[in-house]
PDB file of C-alpha atoms in Angstrom:
ATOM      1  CA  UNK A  24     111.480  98.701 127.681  1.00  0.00           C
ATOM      2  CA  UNK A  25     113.074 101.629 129.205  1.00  0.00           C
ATOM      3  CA  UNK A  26     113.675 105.122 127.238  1.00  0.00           C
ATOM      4  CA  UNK A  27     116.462 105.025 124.765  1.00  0.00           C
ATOM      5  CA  UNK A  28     116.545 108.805 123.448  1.00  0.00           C
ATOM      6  CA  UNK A  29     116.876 111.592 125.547  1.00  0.00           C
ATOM      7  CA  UNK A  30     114.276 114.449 126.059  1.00  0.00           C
ATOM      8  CA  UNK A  31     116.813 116.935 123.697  1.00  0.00           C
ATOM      9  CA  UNK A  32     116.594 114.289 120.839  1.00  0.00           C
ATOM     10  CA  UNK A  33     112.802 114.232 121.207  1.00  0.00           C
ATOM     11  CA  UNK A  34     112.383 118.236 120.907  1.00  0.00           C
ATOM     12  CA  UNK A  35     114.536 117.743 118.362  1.00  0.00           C
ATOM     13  CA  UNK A  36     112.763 115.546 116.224  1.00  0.00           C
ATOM     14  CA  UNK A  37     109.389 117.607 117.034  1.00  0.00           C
ATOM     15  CA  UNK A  38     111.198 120.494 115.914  1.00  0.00           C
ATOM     16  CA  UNK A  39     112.930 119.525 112.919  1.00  0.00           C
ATOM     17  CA  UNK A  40     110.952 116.083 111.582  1.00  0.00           C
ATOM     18  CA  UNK A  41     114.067 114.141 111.043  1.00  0.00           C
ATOM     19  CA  UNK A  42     116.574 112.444 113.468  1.00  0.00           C
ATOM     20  CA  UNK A  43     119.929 110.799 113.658  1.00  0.00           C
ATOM     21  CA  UNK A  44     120.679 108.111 115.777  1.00  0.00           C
ATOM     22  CA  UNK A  45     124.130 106.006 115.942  1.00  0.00           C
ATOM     23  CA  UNK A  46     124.476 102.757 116.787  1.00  0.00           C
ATOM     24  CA  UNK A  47     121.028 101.616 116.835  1.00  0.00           C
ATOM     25  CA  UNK A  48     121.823  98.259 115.842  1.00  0.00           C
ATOM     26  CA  UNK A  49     125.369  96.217 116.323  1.00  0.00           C
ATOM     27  CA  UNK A  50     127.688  95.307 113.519  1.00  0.00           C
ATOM     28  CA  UNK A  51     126.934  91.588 113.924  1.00  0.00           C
ATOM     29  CA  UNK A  52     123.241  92.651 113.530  1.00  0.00           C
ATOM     30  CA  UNK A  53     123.906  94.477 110.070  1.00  0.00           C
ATOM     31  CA  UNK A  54     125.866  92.340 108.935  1.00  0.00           C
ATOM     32  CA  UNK A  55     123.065  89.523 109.679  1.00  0.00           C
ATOM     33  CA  UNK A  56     120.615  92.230 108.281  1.00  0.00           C
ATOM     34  CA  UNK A  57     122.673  92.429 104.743  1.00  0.00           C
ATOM     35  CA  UNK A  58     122.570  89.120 104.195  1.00  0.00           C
ATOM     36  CA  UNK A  59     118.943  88.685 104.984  1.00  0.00           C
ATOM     37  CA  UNK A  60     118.341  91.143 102.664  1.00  0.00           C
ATOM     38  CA  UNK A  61     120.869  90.304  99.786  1.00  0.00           C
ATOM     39  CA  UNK A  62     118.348  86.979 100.052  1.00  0.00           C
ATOM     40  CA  UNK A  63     115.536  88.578  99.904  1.00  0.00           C
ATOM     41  CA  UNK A  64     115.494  90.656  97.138  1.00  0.00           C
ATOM     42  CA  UNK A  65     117.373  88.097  94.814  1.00  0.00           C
ATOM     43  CA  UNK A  66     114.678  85.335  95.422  1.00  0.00           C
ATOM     44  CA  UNK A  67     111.145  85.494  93.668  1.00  0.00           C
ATOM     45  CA  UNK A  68     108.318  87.361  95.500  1.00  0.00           C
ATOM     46  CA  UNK A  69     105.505  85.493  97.077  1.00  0.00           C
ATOM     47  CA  UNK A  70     104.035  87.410  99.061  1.00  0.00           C
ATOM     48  CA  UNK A  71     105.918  91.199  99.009  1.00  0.00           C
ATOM     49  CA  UNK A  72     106.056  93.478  96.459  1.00  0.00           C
ATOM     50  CA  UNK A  73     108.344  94.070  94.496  1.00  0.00           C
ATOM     51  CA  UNK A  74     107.944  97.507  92.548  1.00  0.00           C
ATOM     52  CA  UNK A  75     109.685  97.673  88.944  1.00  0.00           C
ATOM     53  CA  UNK A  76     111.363  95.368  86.394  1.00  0.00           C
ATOM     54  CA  UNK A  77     114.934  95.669  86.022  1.00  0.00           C
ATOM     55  CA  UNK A  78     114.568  97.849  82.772  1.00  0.00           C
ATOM     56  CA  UNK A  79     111.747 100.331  84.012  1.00  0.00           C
ATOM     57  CA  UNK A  80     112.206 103.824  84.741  1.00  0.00           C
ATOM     58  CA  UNK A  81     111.034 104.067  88.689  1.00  0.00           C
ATOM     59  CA  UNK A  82     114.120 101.057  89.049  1.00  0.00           C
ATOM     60  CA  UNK A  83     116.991 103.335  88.373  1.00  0.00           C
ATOM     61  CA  UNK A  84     115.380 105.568  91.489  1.00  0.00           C
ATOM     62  CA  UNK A  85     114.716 102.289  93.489  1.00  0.00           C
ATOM     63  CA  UNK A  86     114.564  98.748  93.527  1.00  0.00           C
ATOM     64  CA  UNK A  87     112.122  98.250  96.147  1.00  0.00           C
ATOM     65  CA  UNK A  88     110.773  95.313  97.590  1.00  0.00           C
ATOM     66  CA  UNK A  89     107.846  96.300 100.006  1.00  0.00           C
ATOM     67  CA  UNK A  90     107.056  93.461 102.896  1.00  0.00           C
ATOM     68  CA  UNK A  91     109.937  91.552 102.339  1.00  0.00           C
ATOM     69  CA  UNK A  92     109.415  89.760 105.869  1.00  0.00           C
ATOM     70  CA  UNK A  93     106.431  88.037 104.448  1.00  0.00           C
ATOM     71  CA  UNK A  94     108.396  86.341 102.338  1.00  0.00           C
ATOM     72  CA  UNK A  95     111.759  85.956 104.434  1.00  0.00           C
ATOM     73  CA  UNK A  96     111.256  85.338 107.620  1.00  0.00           C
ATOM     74  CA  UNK A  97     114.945  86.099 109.128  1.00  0.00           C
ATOM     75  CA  UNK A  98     113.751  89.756 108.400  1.00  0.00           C
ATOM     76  CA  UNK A  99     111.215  89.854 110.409  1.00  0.00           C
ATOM     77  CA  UNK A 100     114.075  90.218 113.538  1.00  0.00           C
ATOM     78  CA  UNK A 101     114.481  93.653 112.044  1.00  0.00           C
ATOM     79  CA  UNK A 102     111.239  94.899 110.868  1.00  0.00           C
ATOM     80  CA  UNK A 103     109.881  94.037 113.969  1.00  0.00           C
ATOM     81  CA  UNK A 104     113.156  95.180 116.269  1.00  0.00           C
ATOM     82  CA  UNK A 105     111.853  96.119 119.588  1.00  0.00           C
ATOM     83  CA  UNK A 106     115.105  98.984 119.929  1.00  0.00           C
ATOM     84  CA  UNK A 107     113.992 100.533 116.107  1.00  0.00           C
ATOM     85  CA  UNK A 108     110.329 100.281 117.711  1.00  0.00           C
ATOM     86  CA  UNK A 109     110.921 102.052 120.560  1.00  0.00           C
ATOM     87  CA  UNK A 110     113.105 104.717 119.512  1.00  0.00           C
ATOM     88  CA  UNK A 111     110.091 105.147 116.679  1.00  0.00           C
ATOM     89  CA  UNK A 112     107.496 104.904 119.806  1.00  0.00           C
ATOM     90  CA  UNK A 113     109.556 107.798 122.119  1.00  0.00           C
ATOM     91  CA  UNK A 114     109.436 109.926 118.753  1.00  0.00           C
ATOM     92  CA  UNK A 115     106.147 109.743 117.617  1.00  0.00           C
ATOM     93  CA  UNK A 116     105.092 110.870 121.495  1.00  0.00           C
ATOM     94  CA  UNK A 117     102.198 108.233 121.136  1.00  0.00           C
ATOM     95  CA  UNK A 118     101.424 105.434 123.779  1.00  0.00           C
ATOM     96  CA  UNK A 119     102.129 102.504 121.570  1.00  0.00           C
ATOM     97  CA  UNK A 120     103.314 101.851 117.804  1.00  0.00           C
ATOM     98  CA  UNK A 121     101.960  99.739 115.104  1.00  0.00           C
ATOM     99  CA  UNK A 122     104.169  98.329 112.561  1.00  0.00           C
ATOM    100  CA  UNK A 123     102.343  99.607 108.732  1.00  0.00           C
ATOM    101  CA  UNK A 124     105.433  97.987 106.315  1.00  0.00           C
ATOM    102  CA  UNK A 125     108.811  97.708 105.420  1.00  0.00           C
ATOM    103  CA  UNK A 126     110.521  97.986 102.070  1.00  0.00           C
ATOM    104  CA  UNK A 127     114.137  96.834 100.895  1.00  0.00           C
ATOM    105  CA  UNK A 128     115.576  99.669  98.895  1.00  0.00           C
ATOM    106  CA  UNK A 129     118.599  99.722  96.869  1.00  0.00           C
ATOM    107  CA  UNK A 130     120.022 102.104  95.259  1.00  0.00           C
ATOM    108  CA  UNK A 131     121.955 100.352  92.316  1.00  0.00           C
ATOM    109  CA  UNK A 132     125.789 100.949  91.057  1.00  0.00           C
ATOM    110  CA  UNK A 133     126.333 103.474  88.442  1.00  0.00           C
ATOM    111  CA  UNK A 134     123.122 103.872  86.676  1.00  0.00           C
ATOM    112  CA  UNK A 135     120.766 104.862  89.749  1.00  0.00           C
ATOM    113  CA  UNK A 136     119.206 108.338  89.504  1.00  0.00           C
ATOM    114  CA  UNK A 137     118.429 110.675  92.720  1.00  0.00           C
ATOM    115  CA  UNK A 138     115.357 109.970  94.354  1.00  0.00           C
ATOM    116  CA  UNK A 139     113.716 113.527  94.329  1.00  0.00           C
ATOM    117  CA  UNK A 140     112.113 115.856  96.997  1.00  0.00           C
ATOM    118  CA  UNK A 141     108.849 114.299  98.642  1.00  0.00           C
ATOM    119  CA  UNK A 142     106.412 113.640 101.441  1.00  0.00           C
ATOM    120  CA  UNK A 143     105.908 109.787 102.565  1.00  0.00           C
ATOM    121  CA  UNK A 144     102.591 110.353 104.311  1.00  0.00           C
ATOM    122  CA  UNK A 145     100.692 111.554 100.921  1.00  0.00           C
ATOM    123  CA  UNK A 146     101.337 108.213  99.714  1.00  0.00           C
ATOM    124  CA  UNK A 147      99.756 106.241 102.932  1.00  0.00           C
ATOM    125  CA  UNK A 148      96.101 105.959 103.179  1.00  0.00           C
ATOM    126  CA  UNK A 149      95.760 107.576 106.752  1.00  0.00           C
ATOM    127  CA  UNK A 150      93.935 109.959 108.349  1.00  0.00           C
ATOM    128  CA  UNK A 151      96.407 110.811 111.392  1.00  0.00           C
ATOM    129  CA  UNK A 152      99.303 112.640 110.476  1.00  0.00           C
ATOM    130  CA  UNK A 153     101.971 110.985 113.212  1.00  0.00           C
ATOM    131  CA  UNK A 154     103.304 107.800 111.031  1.00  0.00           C
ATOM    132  CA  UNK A 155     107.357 107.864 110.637  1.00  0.00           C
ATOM    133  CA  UNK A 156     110.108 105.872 108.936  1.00  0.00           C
ATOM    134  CA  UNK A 157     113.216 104.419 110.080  1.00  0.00           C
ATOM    135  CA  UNK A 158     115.173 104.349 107.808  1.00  0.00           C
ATOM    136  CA  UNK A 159     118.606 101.750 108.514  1.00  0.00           C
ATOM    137  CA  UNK A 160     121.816 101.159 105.884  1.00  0.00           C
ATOM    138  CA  UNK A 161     123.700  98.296 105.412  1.00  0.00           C
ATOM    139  CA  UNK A 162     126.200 100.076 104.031  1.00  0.00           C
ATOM    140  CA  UNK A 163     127.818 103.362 105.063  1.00  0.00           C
ATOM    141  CA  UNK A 164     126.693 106.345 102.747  1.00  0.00           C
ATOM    142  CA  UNK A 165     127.533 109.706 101.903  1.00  0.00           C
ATOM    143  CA  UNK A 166     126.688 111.841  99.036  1.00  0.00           C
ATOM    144  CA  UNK A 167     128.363 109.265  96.729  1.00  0.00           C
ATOM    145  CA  UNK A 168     126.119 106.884  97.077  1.00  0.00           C
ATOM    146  CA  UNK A 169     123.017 107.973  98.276  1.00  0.00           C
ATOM    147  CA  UNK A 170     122.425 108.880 101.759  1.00  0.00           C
ATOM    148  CA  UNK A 171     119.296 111.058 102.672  1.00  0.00           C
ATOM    149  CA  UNK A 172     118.897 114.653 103.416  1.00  0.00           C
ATOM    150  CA  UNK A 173     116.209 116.535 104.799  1.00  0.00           C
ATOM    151  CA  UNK A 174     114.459 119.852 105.674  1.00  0.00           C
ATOM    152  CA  UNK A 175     114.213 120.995 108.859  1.00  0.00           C
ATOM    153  CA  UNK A 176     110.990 121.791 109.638  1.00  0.00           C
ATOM    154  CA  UNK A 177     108.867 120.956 106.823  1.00  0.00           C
ATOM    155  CA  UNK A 178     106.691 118.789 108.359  1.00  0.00           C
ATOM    156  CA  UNK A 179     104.892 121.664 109.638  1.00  0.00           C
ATOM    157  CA  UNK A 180     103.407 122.767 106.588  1.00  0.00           C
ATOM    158  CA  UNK A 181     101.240 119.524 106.454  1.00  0.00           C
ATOM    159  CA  UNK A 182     100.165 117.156 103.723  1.00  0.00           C
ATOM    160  CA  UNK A 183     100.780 118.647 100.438  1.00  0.00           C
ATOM    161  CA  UNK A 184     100.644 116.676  97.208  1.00  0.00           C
ATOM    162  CA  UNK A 185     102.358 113.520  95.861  1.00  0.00           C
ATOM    163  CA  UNK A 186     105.469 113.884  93.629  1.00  0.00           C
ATOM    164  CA  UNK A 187     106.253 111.870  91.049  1.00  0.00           C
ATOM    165  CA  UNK A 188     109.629 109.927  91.768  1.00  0.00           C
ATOM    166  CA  UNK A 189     110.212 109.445  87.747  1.00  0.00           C
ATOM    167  CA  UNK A 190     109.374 112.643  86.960  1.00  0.00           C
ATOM    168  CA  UNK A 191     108.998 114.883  89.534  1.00  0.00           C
ATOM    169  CA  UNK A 192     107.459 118.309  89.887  1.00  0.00           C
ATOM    170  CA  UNK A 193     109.503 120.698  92.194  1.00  0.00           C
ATOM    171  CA  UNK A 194     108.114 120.573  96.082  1.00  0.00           C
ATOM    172  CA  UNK A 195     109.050 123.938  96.589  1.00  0.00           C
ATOM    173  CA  UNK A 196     106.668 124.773  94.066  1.00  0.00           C
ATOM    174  CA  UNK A 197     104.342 124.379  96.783  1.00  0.00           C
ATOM    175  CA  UNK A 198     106.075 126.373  99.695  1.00  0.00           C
ATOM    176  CA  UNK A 199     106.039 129.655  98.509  1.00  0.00           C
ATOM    177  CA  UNK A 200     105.194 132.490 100.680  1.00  0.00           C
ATOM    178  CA  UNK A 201     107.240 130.282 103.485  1.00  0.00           C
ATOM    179  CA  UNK A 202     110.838 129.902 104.739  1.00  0.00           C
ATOM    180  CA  UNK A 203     110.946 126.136 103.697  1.00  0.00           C
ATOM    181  CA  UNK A 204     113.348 125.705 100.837  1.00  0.00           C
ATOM    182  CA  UNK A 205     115.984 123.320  99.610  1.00  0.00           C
ATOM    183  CA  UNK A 206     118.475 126.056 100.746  1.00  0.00           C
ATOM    184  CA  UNK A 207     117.945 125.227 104.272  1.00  0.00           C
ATOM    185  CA  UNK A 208     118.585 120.831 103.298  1.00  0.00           C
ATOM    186  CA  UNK A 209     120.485 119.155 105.484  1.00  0.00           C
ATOM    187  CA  UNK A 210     122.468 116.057 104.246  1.00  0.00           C
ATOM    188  CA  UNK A 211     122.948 113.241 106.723  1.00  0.00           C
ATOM    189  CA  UNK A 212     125.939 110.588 105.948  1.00  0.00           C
ATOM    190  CA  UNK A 213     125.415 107.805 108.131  1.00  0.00           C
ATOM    191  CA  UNK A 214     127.713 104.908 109.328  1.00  0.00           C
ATOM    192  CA  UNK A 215     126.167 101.035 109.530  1.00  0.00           C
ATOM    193  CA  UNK A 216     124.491 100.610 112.452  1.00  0.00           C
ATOM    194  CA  UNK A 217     123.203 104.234 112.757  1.00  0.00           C
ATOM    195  CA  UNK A 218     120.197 105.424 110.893  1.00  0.00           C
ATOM    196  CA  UNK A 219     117.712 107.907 110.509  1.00  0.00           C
ATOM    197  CA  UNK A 220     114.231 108.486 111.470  1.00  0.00           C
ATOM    198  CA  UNK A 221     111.788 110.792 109.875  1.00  0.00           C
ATOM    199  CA  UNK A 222     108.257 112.598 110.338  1.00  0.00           C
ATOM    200  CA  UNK A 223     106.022 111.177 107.155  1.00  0.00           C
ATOM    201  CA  UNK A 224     105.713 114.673 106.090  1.00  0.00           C
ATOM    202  CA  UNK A 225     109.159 115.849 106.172  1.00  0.00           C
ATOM    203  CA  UNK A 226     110.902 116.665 103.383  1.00  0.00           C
ATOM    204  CA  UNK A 227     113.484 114.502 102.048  1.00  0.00           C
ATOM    205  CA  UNK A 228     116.149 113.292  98.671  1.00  0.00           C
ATOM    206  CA  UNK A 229     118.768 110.745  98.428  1.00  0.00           C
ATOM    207  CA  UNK A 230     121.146 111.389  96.277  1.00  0.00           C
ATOM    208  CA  UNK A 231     121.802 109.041  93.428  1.00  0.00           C
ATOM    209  CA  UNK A 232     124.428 106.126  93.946  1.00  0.00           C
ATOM    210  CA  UNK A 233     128.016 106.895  91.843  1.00  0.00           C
ATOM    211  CA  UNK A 234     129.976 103.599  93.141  1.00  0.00           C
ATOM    212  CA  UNK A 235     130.352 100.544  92.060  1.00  0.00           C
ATOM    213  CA  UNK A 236     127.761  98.455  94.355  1.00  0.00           C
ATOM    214  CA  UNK A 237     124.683  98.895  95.846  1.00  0.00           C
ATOM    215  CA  UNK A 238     123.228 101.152  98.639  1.00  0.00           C
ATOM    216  CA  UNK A 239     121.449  99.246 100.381  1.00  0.00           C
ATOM    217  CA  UNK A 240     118.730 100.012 103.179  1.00  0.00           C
ATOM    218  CA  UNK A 241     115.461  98.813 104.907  1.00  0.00           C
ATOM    219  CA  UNK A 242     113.086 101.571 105.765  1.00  0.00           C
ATOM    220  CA  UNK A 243     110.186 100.618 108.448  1.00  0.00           C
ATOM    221  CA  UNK A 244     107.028 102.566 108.373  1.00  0.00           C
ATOM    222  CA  UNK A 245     105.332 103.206 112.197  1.00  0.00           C
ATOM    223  CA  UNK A 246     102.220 104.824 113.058  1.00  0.00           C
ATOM    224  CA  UNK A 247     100.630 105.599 116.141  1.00  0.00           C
ATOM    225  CA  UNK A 248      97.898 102.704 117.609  1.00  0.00           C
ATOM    226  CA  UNK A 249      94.373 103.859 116.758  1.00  0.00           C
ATOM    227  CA  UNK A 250      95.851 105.521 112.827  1.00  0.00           C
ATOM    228  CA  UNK A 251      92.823 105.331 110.734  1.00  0.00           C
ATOM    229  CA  UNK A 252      91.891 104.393 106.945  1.00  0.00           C
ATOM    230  CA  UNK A 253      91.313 107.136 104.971  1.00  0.00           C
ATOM    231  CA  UNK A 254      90.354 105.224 101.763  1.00  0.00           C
ATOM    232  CA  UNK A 255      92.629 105.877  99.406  1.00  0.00           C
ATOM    233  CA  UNK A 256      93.553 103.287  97.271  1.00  0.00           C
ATOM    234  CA  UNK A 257      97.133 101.324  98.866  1.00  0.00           C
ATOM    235  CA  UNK A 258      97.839  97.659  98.221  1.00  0.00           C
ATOM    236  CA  UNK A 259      98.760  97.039 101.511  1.00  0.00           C
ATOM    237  CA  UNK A 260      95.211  98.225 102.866  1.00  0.00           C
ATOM    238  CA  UNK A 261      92.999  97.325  99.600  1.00  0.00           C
ATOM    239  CA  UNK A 262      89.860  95.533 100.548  1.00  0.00           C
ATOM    240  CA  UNK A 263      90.849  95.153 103.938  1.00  0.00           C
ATOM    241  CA  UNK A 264      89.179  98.539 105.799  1.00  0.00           C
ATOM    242  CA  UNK A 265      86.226 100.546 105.759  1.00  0.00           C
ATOM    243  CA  UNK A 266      86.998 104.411 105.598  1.00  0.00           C
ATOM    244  CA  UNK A 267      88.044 105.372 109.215  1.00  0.00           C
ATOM    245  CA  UNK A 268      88.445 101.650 110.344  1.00  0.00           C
ATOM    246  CA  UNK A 269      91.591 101.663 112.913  1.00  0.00           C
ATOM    247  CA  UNK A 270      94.043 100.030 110.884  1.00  0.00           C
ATOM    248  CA  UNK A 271      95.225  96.691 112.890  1.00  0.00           C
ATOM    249  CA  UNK A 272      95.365  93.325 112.208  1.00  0.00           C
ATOM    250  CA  UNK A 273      97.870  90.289 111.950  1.00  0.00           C
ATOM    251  CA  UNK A 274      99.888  92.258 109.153  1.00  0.00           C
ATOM    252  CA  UNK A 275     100.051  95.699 111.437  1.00  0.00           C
ATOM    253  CA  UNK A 276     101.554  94.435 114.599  1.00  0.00           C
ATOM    254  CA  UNK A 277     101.513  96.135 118.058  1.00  0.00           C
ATOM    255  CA  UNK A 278     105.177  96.338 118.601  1.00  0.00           C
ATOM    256  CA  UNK A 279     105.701  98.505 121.928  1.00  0.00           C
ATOM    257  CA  UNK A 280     103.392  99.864 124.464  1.00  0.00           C
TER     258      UNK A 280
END
């Protein structure tokens, strides 16, 4: 496939961990997307994950469904996109891009609380620091009902601890001494069709959802070709790998090269 982002969006994302990019996918494709995913996460898991009950605490941050293509197959056009791939490929600078998982996540009417300040990559078992997320709404969103924002730069500090999404310590707890603060957050309303990709240790929040229906998004985790187990405990990798195994198999696709 040939390049999709230019070399000033790449330095950009290098610099800053986080990127916007419009019209990724087509309105016909979204709106093919919703409904595969409206399906999805009203329909008994088989296979994927789903998270929380209805009445637990971690629900009112998300209700998350992680590898919902295993169980609904007209998702797997978008987990697997070749454009979301690429653009996640010409990012991560690395020579080709394995797919790790994707998760549903809504963000539901009224009662949904913020999801707070974190790092993704503390909660992946790998040893390789280059994994990212696309992250691609259904629905436009704004601060009303929940669209991300980020911190430029913070994926330079590194891997720093896990936060707890129910009830969180403060990440900027950790970042003293630096120039890395939520003062510096930048909030990113996006249109459908556009999303967002972002460094696994960047700093991000969504706010929580005020309106009347459902934010609703699939995120798709990349990671370089040749990422490595690094033991931790995951149920997406649990009694599959030995520590430092190249993670790879029929659930990790190769998606571009």
């Amino acid at each position: 496939m040939e390049p999709i982002l230019t070399p000033e969006q790449i330095a950009f994302y290098q610099e800053n961990g986080f990127i916007q990019v419009d019209n990724v996918l087509t309105l016909d494709e979204v709106a093919e997307l919703a409904e595969a995913m409206e399906e999805a996460m009203t329909v008994d898991a088989e296979i994927s994950v789903k998270t929380d009950k209805p009445d637990g605490a971690y629900f009112k941050v998300l209700n998350q469904k992680v590898n919902v293509w295993r169980d609904q197959g007209s998702m797997g056009k978008f987990s697997f996109h070749p454009r979301v791939a690429q653009i996640a490929k010409e990012l991560s600078g690395a020579d080709r891009i394995r797919f790790f998982h994707d998760h549903a996540l809504w963000k539901m009417p009224q009662d949904s609380k913020h999801t707070p300040w974190h790092q993704d990559l503390v909660y992946w078992p790998m040893n390789e620091p280059g994994a990212l997320s696309a992250w691609i709404p259904v629905d436009d969103v704004d601060e009303n009902n929940g669209c991300m924002k980020f911190v430029p730069g913070s994926h330079k500090l590194g891997k720093l601890t896990g936060i707890d999404l129910v009830n969180p310590q403060n990440i900027f707890d950790f970042t003293q001494g630096t120039d890395i603060s939520e003062k510096r957050a930048v909030i990113v309303p996006l249109k459908k069709g556009s999303c967002t990709f972002h460094h696994g240790l960047t700093f991000h929040y969504a706010h929580a959802n005020k309106t009347d229906k459902p934010r609703r998004v699939l995120a798709v985790i990349y990671m370089p070709d040749g990422t490595t187990y690094n033991g931790a405990k995951h149920f997406i990798t649990d009694n599959r790998f030995q520590v430092n195994d190249p993670i790879k198999g029929g659930t990790f696709p190769l998606l571009t090269k």
